[in-house]
Amino acid sequence: MKNEGLIYRISGPVVTAIDMKAAMYDVVRVGTEGLMGEVIELHGDKAVIQVYEDTSGIRPGEIVVNTGETLSVSLGPGLLTQIYDGIQRPLPTLEKEMGVFLTRGVDADAFDLEKIWTFEPQVSVGDTVVGGQVVGHVQETDTIVHKIMAVPGMGGVVKSIESGDFNVTQTICTFEDGSDMQMMQKWPVRTPRPYQQKYPPVIPLVTGTRILDFLFPLAKGGAAGIPGPFGSGKTVTQQSLAKYSDAQLVVYIGCGERGNEMTEVLDEFPHLIDPNTGKPLMERTVMIANTSNMPVAAREASVYTGITIAEYYRDMGYDVALMADSTSRWAEAMREISSRLEEMPGEEGYPAYLSTRIAEFYERAGRVETLNGEDGSITVIGAVSPPGGDISEPVSQGTLRIVKVFWGLDAGLARQRHFPAINWLNSYSLYPQSLDQWFRDKIAQDFPEVRVELSGLLQIESELQEIVQLVGSDSLPADQQLTLEVARMIREYFLQQNAFHEVDAYCDIDLQYKMAKAILSFQEAAKNAMASGAQLNDVVNVPSRSDLMRGRLNKGYIDIIDDMVKTMCEEIAATVEEN
Amino acid sequence: MTGKEYRTITDVKGPLVFLNKTEPVAFGEIVSLRLSNGTIKNGQVLDTSDDMVIVQVFEGTAKIDREAGVTFMGDVFKLPVSEDLIGRILDGAGRPRDGGPDIVAEQYDDIIGAAINPYSRRSPHDFIQTGISAIDCCTSLVRGQKLPIFSASGLPHNDIALQIARQAKLTGSDEEFIVVFCAMGITAEEYNFFRADLERTGALEHAVLFVNLADDPAVERIITPRLALTAAEYLAFEKDKHVLVIYTDMTNYCDALRQIGAAREEVPGRRGYPGYMYTDLAMLYERAGLVKGKKGSITQFPILTMPGDDITHPIPDLSGYITEGQIVISRELHQQGIYPPINVLPSLSRLMGSCIGEKTTREDHKSVSDQMYAAYAQGRELRGLVAIVGEDALNERDKQLLEFSGVFEDKFLRQSRDEDRSIEETLDLCWTLMSAIDTKYLVRLDQKWIDKYHPDNRK
C-alpha cells in the first residue's frame, strides 16, 4: 500500500478511497483539486474520508493523497485579530483568492508567515528546556505578550538563542541534539495540549452581566451551557460575554450560525473597547466563523480548531474564554456525517458517541498549572439550540451532564422583553461554594448571603404569584405585597440589563453588590416604616426610589448610589409621619 | 458534452434510480433519462461509486423501466441566466411555462450556489417600507434580510406576501424591487391567484416566476428554490438589482426532502425529516444578503405553513434558528376578521435595530414600537384575567390597557389589502391610538418624544 489511492465512492461530504495506506484521522487531499479531508473510518482496504469542502463534480477514480499528518492548527504570533473558517483558513485571504463567494480548493496560511516579530529570549545558552517551557516572547498586540514555547514533548539543552527580528518560520533557537525550533508550531486539533495538573476553580469569570455574576457565577476554568429556543437571546448573551468578560483572551466560534450575525461581530468588535484594558476588543480576540451554509465537515472541525487555539494561549498563562455558538450545530454536523457512514444511530438520529464527544470537548476547559509552571485557564461557554426549546433532547442533556453552570434562556421572558431572558428559577451554578471565598475577600464579606437572600425572594415571589393568579394581589396581606414589590424591583432593576445600552451593558461587580444591597435596604426601610403604620402604596411610590432605579443608566452611578439609597430610606421613613 | 448512453438500471425506488457499471460519474452530475416511449426525464447524481450510481429523478420515476437509457451530462446542474429572465414564467425545473422562447443565456450558473464568505458580507441597514403598519412599526424589514412568514392552513399569508411584493419600497427612493417568486407544491388555484394579482398590478413585468404546482413531481421541488435563488443572485450581484424572493410553501419543500431521505433509507431525525434539514435549509436562507463591492441585494420572504399551527414543528423551528426573525400569522385574529392577522407578540425582526431611527425612519420609532408592543402585550394578558375576575376588578391603568389592546387590533393591525401606509402615517397612527392611555402609564416613551409627537402637544 502506498500513500496514494483512488476515489471509490462519493456521497455528499463523505468520500471513500481505496488502495491507500491510511490511519485514523490522517489528513488527505481528495481529487484533482486537492480538497482537504480527514480519514474517519477504515473498512478493509477502504478509507472513509470526510471532506471539508463541497464535493460536487468529483468523480470516482480521481486521486487521493494521504499527507500522513493529522488535522492540525498552526500556532504562533499573528493568531490574534484573525477570523478563520472551520479549518483555520483566514477568511480575508479567502476573499482575496476567491472573491465574495467561497469556492474550493484554495489553501491559505493561517497567518502571515513573512511578518517580522521582535523576539526576546528568556533562556540562555546551556539552559535545559523542556516541552512547553517558554523560551522567549514577542509583543503580539498592545495588550498581549505572545510567549514562544517549546513544543510539548520536545526540548533539550540550548545551543544557541538570540534576540532579534524573525518571521515565524525562521529558527530562533537550536539545541545540542541538533534539533531547532521556530516561533510557529503545529498541534493536532483532536489531541488536548498537555499541562501539569488541573486546579480547582476558585476565581470567578466576571462578565459584567448582573444575573450571571451575582446569581449564577461561572469560574475561570469552568464550563457553562446556555440552552434556549430561537429568539431568546443566546447570541446576544454570547456576544456580551465576548465583549465584557474579564478573560484576557477570547476565542469566539460561530459554528453553523447566521452569516449576518458574524458580519455584525466583525463590524462591531474593532470599534469596541475592552472595559478591562481600554484597548480595542479585537486585539484579544480570535474568531472562527463557519456559518450554517459552509461545509458541514469543517463545522465539525471548527470547535476543535477553536479550543486548540485557546489551549495554546492558556499554556502561556492566560485566562482564555471560549464561546461556541452553537454546539447544537456542531452536534448536527456529527449526526450528518454519522448517517452518511450508515452508523447505528443513538437517540434522535445522533451518533451513540455524541455525549462522549460533548464531554471530551468541555473537559478541555479548566484552570491548570501549565508545563511552564504558570496558571492558565480556559472557560468554555457553549450555546445550545434545542429543537422547539425542549431541553430533554440529547445535545442539551449531554451538555447539562458535564457543565456546572446552566443559564436557561426562556422564550416567555424574551416575549415580555425581559433581557437577558435567563430564567432565574431553573438556572443554576455549582460554583458558588468554591467562589464564595473570593467574593468575600474581594467584594464584600456578606456577598454570598446577599445572593441567597435575593434568590430566596425570587423563589417566594414565584409561589406568591400562583396565589395572585387566583385571587388578585389586593387580597394578599401587606407584608406579602411588599415582598412582591421587592421581587419586582429585583427583576426590573437588577436582573434586566440592556446589552445594547452604553452604560448598562457592563456592570462592575462592586456596583452589582451595591445595587443588590440597595434592594435589601429598600425592603428593610419599607418593613420598618410599615410596622410603624406607613401605607404600602406610599412606601413604594417614594420618588427617590424611581430615581435610584433609573439612575443605573447614567455614568458615575457607582459614586452616587449610596447617597441615593440614603435619601430613599429617609423618604420612606418620612411616610410614617404622613399618616 | 453528452457521453454514451447506459442501460444498466438495476433498481427503481420512489424518486431514485440505481445503476451499476458506468464510467466514473461526478457527484451532483446532471443525468438525462430516455424512456422507451421517447420521453426525456432529468435527474441528478446523489451517490456515486465504481459499482453503483444513485440518481434522483426530478420528474418522478413513472414509466421508467430497466430498459431506459441513462446519459450523464458531464456537468452539475446549471441555470441559463440573463436579464431576459425578468418578466418570464418558468416551471419548477427552469423550462418556460409561459409559451415563450427558451432563455438566451448570458451565462450558466451552478444552482447550488457558493456560500458567501462571512467576511465579505455587508451589514444590512436599509429600511424597507411595506406599507403594512404591523410590519413596519413592530418587525421592520431590512434590505438583505431573510424574514419568513409563519402561517398555517386557511390563513391569508398569500395576500400578505402579495401586498408586500406590491408595496415594498425603500423610503426616499424609487428604486424598484425585482420579485423572484418561487412556488413549491402550491395548488393551481393559488398560483392563478398570484399570477392574476401580479398581472393586474403590472408587477409581472418586474418579476420572475418559478412554478412547481401540487401535481408536479415532488422531487423537482428540491431544485425549484435553488433555481429561483440562482436567478436572484445573478440579478442582484451581476446586474445590481434589488431582489425580493418570495417562496411558498417551504413546508412542501421540506416534505419533498423527507420523501427523498426515506427513499434512500436514511436515518430520520425528528418527525421523519432528515438530520441534515437544518444545513439544507440554511443553504437556501443564507443566500440572502448584501456583499462587498456589489450594489444589489437579496431579501427573502419564505412562507411556511406550520402543521397543526405548531411553532415547535421541525420546519418552523429549524427555519427560526436560521432566519433573522419571523412574522407570525394568527388564526385567532383571522377569525376575528382582522386583516392582516399578524400577531406581533411572537413576531420578531432581528435586524430591526439596524434600520430604524432618525436617519432612516423617524427618531421616535424605537420608543413607539416598544411602547406599542408592551401596552398590547399587557392588554392581551389582562383579557385572561378579566375572564376570571371581571372587568370591574381592574384598576384604572389596567382598564385603559385592556381597552387599548382592542383598539390596537381594530385600528392599528387592521388595514385593507391595498392600503399602503407610509411609515410616517403608521407612527402618527400609533401616537393617536396611544393617546387614549394616560401619559403616566406610557413608561417606555421618552419624555422628549411625548413633548414632540403626542397629539395633545402637537395641537
JSON list of N, CA and C in Angstrom, two decimals, chain B residues 318-361:
[
{"chain": "B", "resi": 318, "resn": "LEU", "atom": "N", "xyz": [-36.59, 24.85, 12.76]},
{"chain": "B", "resi": 318, "resn": "LEU", "atom": "CA", "xyz": [-35.28, 24.97, 12.12]},
{"chain": "B", "resi": 318, "resn": "LEU", "atom": "C", "xyz": [-35.19, 26.27, 11.33]},
{"chain": "B", "resi": 319, "resn": "SER", "atom": "N", "xyz": [-36.28, 26.68, 10.70]},
{"chain": "B", "resi": 319, "resn": "SER", "atom": "CA", "xyz": [-36.27, 27.95, 9.97]},
{"chain": "B", "resi": 319, "resn": "SER", "atom": "C", "xyz": [-35.96, 29.10, 10.92]},
{"chain": "B", "resi": 320, "resn": "GLY", "atom": "N", "xyz": [-36.65, 29.09, 12.06]},
{"chain": "B", "resi": 320, "resn": "GLY", "atom": "CA", "xyz": [-36.48, 30.18, 13.02]},
{"chain": "B", "resi": 320, "resn": "GLY", "atom": "C", "xyz": [-35.04, 30.31, 13.51]},
{"chain": "B", "resi": 321, "resn": "TYR", "atom": "N", "xyz": [-34.35, 29.18, 13.57]},
{"chain": "B", "resi": 321, "resn": "TYR", "atom": "CA", "xyz": [-32.95, 29.22, 14.00]},
{"chain": "B", "resi": 321, "resn": "TYR", "atom": "C", "xyz": [-32.03, 29.81, 12.93]},
{"chain": "B", "resi": 322, "resn": "ILE", "atom": "N", "xyz": [-32.50, 29.85, 11.68]},
{"chain": "B", "resi": 322, "resn": "ILE", "atom": "CA", "xyz": [-31.63, 30.34, 10.61]},
{"chain": "B", "resi": 322, "resn": "ILE", "atom": "C", "xyz": [-32.02, 31.76, 10.19]},
{"chain": "B", "resi": 323, "resn": "THR", "atom": "N", "xyz": [-33.33, 32.00, 10.10]},
{"chain": "B", "resi": 323, "resn": "THR", "atom": "CA", "xyz": [-33.78, 33.28, 9.57]},
{"chain": "B", "resi": 323, "resn": "THR", "atom": "C", "xyz": [-33.59, 34.39, 10.60]},
{"chain": "B", "resi": 324, "resn": "GLU", "atom": "N", "xyz": [-33.70, 35.61, 10.13]},
{"chain": "B", "resi": 324, "resn": "GLU", "atom": "CA", "xyz": [-33.48, 36.74, 11.02]},
{"chain": "B", "resi": 324, "resn": "GLU", "atom": "C", "xyz": [-34.82, 37.27, 11.53]},
{"chain": "B", "resi": 325, "resn": "GLY", "atom": "N", "xyz": [-35.52, 36.41, 12.24]},
{"chain": "B", "resi": 325, "resn": "GLY", "atom": "CA", "xyz": [-36.81, 36.77, 12.80]},
{"chain": "B", "resi": 325, "resn": "GLY", "atom": "C", "xyz": [-37.93, 36.00, 12.12]},
{"chain": "B", "resi": 326, "resn": "GLN", "atom": "N", "xyz": [-39.17, 36.37, 12.44]},
{"chain": "B", "resi": 326, "resn": "GLN", "atom": "CA", "xyz": [-40.32, 35.73, 11.82]},
{"chain": "B", "resi": 326, "resn": "GLN", "atom": "C", "xyz": [-41.55, 36.62, 12.00]},
{"chain": "B", "resi": 327, "resn": "ILE", "atom": "N", "xyz": [-42.47, 36.50, 11.03]},
{"chain": "B", "resi": 327, "resn": "ILE", "atom": "CA", "xyz": [-43.75, 37.18, 11.15]},
{"chain": "B", "resi": 327, "resn": "ILE", "atom": "C", "xyz": [-44.79, 36.09, 11.36]},
{"chain": "B", "resi": 328, "resn": "VAL", "atom": "N", "xyz": [-45.47, 36.14, 12.48]},
{"chain": "B", "resi": 328, "resn": "VAL", "atom": "CA", "xyz": [-46.38, 35.05, 12.80]},
{"chain": "B", "resi": 328, "resn": "VAL", "atom": "C", "xyz": [-47.82, 35.47, 12.52]},
{"chain": "B", "resi": 329, "resn": "ILE", "atom": "N", "xyz": [-48.51, 34.65, 11.74]},
{"chain": "B", "resi": 329, "resn": "ILE", "atom": "CA", "xyz": [-49.91, 34.91, 11.40]},
{"chain": "B", "resi": 329, "resn": "ILE", "atom": "C", "xyz": [-50.78, 34.17, 12.42]},
{"chain": "B", "resi": 330, "resn": "SER", "atom": "N", "xyz": [-51.80, 34.86, 12.91]},
{"chain": "B", "resi": 330, "resn": "SER", "atom": "CA", "xyz": [-52.59, 34.29, 13.98]},
{"chain": "B", "resi": 330, "resn": "SER", "atom": "C", "xyz": [-53.98, 33.88, 13.51]},
{"chain": "B", "resi": 331, "resn": "ARG", "atom": "N", "xyz": [-54.34, 32.66, 13.84]},
{"chain": "B", "resi": 331, "resn": "ARG", "atom": "CA", "xyz": [-55.67, 32.18, 13.47]},
{"chain": "B", "resi": 331, "resn": "ARG", "atom": "C", "xyz": [-56.74, 32.94, 14.25]},
{"chain": "B", "resi": 332, "resn": "GLU", "atom": "N", "xyz": [-56.43, 33.22, 15.51]},
{"chain": "B", "resi": 332, "resn": "GLU", "atom": "CA", "xyz": [-57.39, 33.91, 16.37]},
{"chain": "B", "resi": 332, "resn": "GLU", "atom": "C", "xyz": [-57.77, 35.28, 15.77]},
{"chain": "B", "resi": 333, "resn": "LEU", "atom": "N", "xyz": [-56.75, 36.03, 15.35]},
{"chain": "B", "resi": 333, "resn": "LEU", "atom": "CA", "xyz": [-57.02, 37.35, 14.78]},
{"chain": "B", "resi": 333, "resn": "LEU", "atom": "C", "xyz": [-57.78, 37.21, 13.46]},
{"chain": "B", "resi": 334, "resn": "HIS", "atom": "N", "xyz": [-57.39, 36.20, 12.69]},
{"chain": "B", "resi": 334, "resn": "HIS", "atom": "CA", "xyz": [-58.06, 35.98, 11.41]},
{"chain": "B", "resi": 334, "resn": "HIS", "atom": "C", "xyz": [-59.55, 35.70, 11.64]},
{"chain": "B", "resi": 335, "resn": "GLN", "atom": "N", "xyz": [-59.82, 34.92, 12.67]},
{"chain": "B", "resi": 335, "resn": "GLN", "atom": "CA", "xyz": [-61.23, 34.58, 12.92]},
{"chain": "B", "resi": 335, "resn": "GLN", "atom": "C", "xyz": [-62.01, 35.78, 13.44]},
{"chain": "B", "resi": 336, "resn": "GLN", "atom": "N", "xyz": [-61.28, 36.74, 14.02]},
{"chain": "B", "resi": 336, "resn": "GLN", "atom": "CA", "xyz": [-61.97, 37.97, 14.41]},
{"chain": "B", "resi": 336, "resn": "GLN", "atom": "C", "xyz": [-62.19, 38.89, 13.22]},
{"chain": "B", "resi": 337, "resn": "GLY", "atom": "N", "xyz": [-61.77, 38.43, 12.05]},
{"chain": "B", "resi": 337, "resn": "GLY", "atom": "CA", "xyz": [-62.00, 39.22, 10.84]},
{"chain": "B", "resi": 337, "resn": "GLY", "atom": "C", "xyz": [-60.98, 40.32, 10.65]},
{"chain": "B", "resi": 338, "resn": "ILE", "atom": "N", "xyz": [-59.82, 40.18, 11.28]},
{"chain": "B", "resi": 338, "resn": "ILE", "atom": "CA", "xyz": [-58.81, 41.23, 11.13]},
{"chain": "B", "resi": 338, "resn": "ILE", "atom": "C", "xyz": [-57.81, 40.85, 10.04]},
{"chain": "B", "resi": 339, "resn": "TYR", "atom": "N", "xyz": [-57.62, 41.78, 9.10]},
{"chain": "B", "resi": 339, "resn": "TYR", "atom": "CA", "xyz": [-56.58, 41.58, 8.10]},
{"chain": "B", "resi": 339, "resn": "TYR", "atom": "C", "xyz": [-55.63, 42.76, 8.18]},
{"chain": "B", "resi": 340, "resn": "PRO", "atom": "N", "xyz": [-54.33, 42.59, 8.11]},
{"chain": "B", "resi": 340, "resn": "PRO", "atom": "CA", "xyz": [-53.59, 41.32, 8.17]},
{"chain": "B", "resi": 340, "resn": "PRO", "atom": "C", "xyz": [-53.52, 40.77, 9.60]},
{"chain": "B", "resi": 341, "resn": "PRO", "atom": "N", "xyz": [-53.82, 39.49, 9.80]},
{"chain": "B", "resi": 341, "resn": "PRO", "atom": "CA", "xyz": [-53.87, 38.96, 11.17]},
{"chain": "B", "resi": 341, "resn": "PRO", "atom": "C", "xyz": [-52.47, 38.63, 11.70]},
{"chain": "B", "resi": 342, "resn": "ILE", "atom": "N", "xyz": [-51.64, 39.65, 11.83]},
{"chain": "B", "resi": 342, "resn": "ILE", "atom": "CA", "xyz": [-50.27, 39.43, 12.29]},
{"chain": "B", "resi": 342, "resn": "ILE", "atom": "C", "xyz": [-50.23, 39.54, 13.81]},
{"chain": "B", "resi": 343, "resn": "ASN", "atom": "N", "xyz": [-49.77, 38.48, 14.45]},
{"chain": "B", "resi": 343, "resn": "ASN", "atom": "CA", "xyz": [-49.61, 38.55, 15.90]},
{"chain": "B", "resi": 343, "resn": "ASN", "atom": "C", "xyz": [-48.22, 39.10, 16.17]},
{"chain": "B", "resi": 344, "resn": "VAL", "atom": "N", "xyz": [-48.15, 40.35, 16.63]},
{"chain": "B", "resi": 344, "resn": "VAL", "atom": "CA", "xyz": [-46.84, 40.98, 16.79]},
{"chain": "B", "resi": 344, "resn": "VAL", "atom": "C", "xyz": [-46.07, 40.41, 17.97]},
{"chain": "B", "resi": 345, "resn": "LEU", "atom": "N", "xyz": [-46.77, 39.75, 18.90]},
{"chain": "B", "resi": 345, "resn": "LEU", "atom": "CA", "xyz": [-46.07, 39.32, 20.12]},
{"chain": "B", "resi": 345, "resn": "LEU", "atom": "C", "xyz": [-45.00, 38.27, 19.86]},
{"chain": "B", "resi": 346, "resn": "PRO", "atom": "N", "xyz": [-45.29, 37.17, 19.16]},
{"chain": "B", "resi": 346, "resn": "PRO", "atom": "CA", "xyz": [-44.20, 36.24, 18.86]},
{"chain": "B", "resi": 346, "resn": "PRO", "atom": "C", "xyz": [-43.41, 36.63, 17.62]},
{"chain": "B", "resi": 347, "resn": "SER", "atom": "N", "xyz": [-43.80, 37.68, 16.92]},
{"chain": "B", "resi": 347, "resn": "SER", "atom": "CA", "xyz": [-43.07, 38.09, 15.73]},
{"chain": "B", "resi": 347, "resn": "SER", "atom": "C", "xyz": [-41.83, 38.88, 16.13]},
{"chain": "B", "resi": 348, "resn": "LEU", "atom": "N", "xyz": [-40.85, 38.88, 15.27]},
{"chain": "B", "resi": 348, "resn": "LEU", "atom": "CA", "xyz": [-39.57, 39.48, 15.63]},
{"chain": "B", "resi": 348, "resn": "LEU", "atom": "C", "xyz": [-38.80, 39.78, 14.36]},
{"chain": "B", "resi": 349, "resn": "SER", "atom": "N", "xyz": [-38.11, 40.91, 14.36]},
{"chain": "B", "resi": 349, "resn": "SER", "atom": "CA", "xyz": [-37.15, 41.16, 13.30]},
{"chain": "B", "resi": 349, "resn": "SER", "atom": "C", "xyz": [-35.81, 41.43, 13.97]},
{"chain": "B", "resi": 350, "resn": "ARG", "atom": "N", "xyz": [-34.87, 40.51, 13.77]},
{"chain": "B", "resi": 350, "resn": "ARG", "atom": "CA", "xyz": [-33.59, 40.63, 14.45]},
{"chain": "B", "resi": 350, "resn": "ARG", "atom": "C", "xyz": [-32.77, 41.79, 13.96]},
{"chain": "B", "resi": 351, "resn": "LEU", "atom": "N", "xyz": [-33.04, 42.24, 12.75]},
{"chain": "B", "resi": 351, "resn": "LEU", "atom": "CA", "xyz": [-32.20, 43.30, 12.19]},
{"chain": "B", "resi": 351, "resn": "LEU", "atom": "C", "xyz": [-32.84, 44.67, 12.34]},
{"chain": "B", "resi": 352, "resn": "MET", "atom": "N", "xyz": [-33.99, 44.70, 13.05]},
{"chain": "B", "resi": 352, "resn": "MET", "atom": "CA", "xyz": [-34.74, 45.95, 13.16]},
{"chain": "B", "resi": 352, "resn": "MET", "atom": "C", "xyz": [-33.88, 47.08, 13.70]},
{"chain": "B", "resi": 353, "resn": "GLY", "atom": "N", "xyz": [-33.10, 46.77, 14.74]},
{"chain": "B", "resi": 353, "resn": "GLY", "atom": "CA", "xyz": [-32.29, 47.82, 15.38]},
{"chain": "B", "resi": 353, "resn": "GLY", "atom": "C", "xyz": [-31.38, 48.55, 14.41]},
{"chain": "B", "resi": 354, "resn": "SER", "atom": "N", "xyz": [-30.98, 47.85, 13.34]},
{"chain": "B", "resi": 354, "resn": "SER", "atom": "CA", "xyz": [-30.01, 48.45, 12.44]},
{"chain": "B", "resi": 354, "resn": "SER", "atom": "C", "xyz": [-30.66, 49.33, 11.37]},
{"chain": "B", "resi": 355, "resn": "CYS", "atom": "N", "xyz": [-32.01, 49.32, 11.31]},
{"chain": "B", "resi": 355, "resn": "CYS", "atom": "CA", "xyz": [-32.62, 50.03, 10.18]},
{"chain": "B", "resi": 355, "resn": "CYS", "atom": "C", "xyz": [-33.62, 51.09, 10.58]},
{"chain": "B", "resi": 356, "resn": "ILE", "atom": "N", "xyz": [-33.82, 51.28, 11.89]},
{"chain": "B", "resi": 356, "resn": "ILE", "atom": "CA", "xyz": [-34.80, 52.30, 12.25]},
{"chain": "B", "resi": 356, "resn": "ILE", "atom": "C", "xyz": [-34.13, 53.44, 12.99]},
{"chain": "B", "resi": 357, "resn": "GLY", "atom": "N", "xyz": [-34.80, 54.55, 13.05]},
{"chain": "B", "resi": 357, "resn": "GLY", "atom": "CA", "xyz": [-34.26, 55.71, 13.76]},
{"chain": "B", "resi": 357, "resn": "GLY", "atom": "C", "xyz": [-34.27, 56.95, 12.89]},
{"chain": "B", "resi": 358, "resn": "GLU", "atom": "N", "xyz": [-33.63, 57.96, 13.42]},
{"chain": "B", "resi": 358, "resn": "GLU", "atom": "CA", "xyz": [-33.69, 59.29, 12.84]},
{"chain": "B", "resi": 358, "resn": "GLU", "atom": "C", "xyz": [-33.32, 59.31, 11.35]},
{"chain": "B", "resi": 359, "resn": "LYS", "atom": "N", "xyz": [-32.24, 58.59, 11.01]},
{"chain": "B", "resi": 359, "resn": "LYS", "atom": "CA", "xyz": [-31.74, 58.70, 9.65]},
{"chain": "B", "resi": 359, "resn": "LYS", "atom": "C", "xyz": [-32.59, 57.94, 8.64]},
{"chain": "B", "resi": 360, "resn": "THR", "atom": "N", "xyz": [-33.25, 56.87, 9.09]},
{"chain": "B", "resi": 360, "resn": "THR", "atom": "CA", "xyz": [-33.95, 56.03, 8.11]},
{"chain": "B", "resi": 360, "resn": "THR", "atom": "C", "xyz": [-35.46, 56.10, 8.23]},
{"chain": "B", "resi": 361, "resn": "THR", "atom": "N", "xyz": [-36.00, 56.00, 9.45]},
{"chain": "B", "resi": 361, "resn": "THR", "atom": "CA", "xyz": [-37.45, 56.07, 9.58]},
{"chain": "B", "resi": 361, "resn": "THR", "atom": "C", "xyz": [-37.80, 57.36, 10.33]}
]
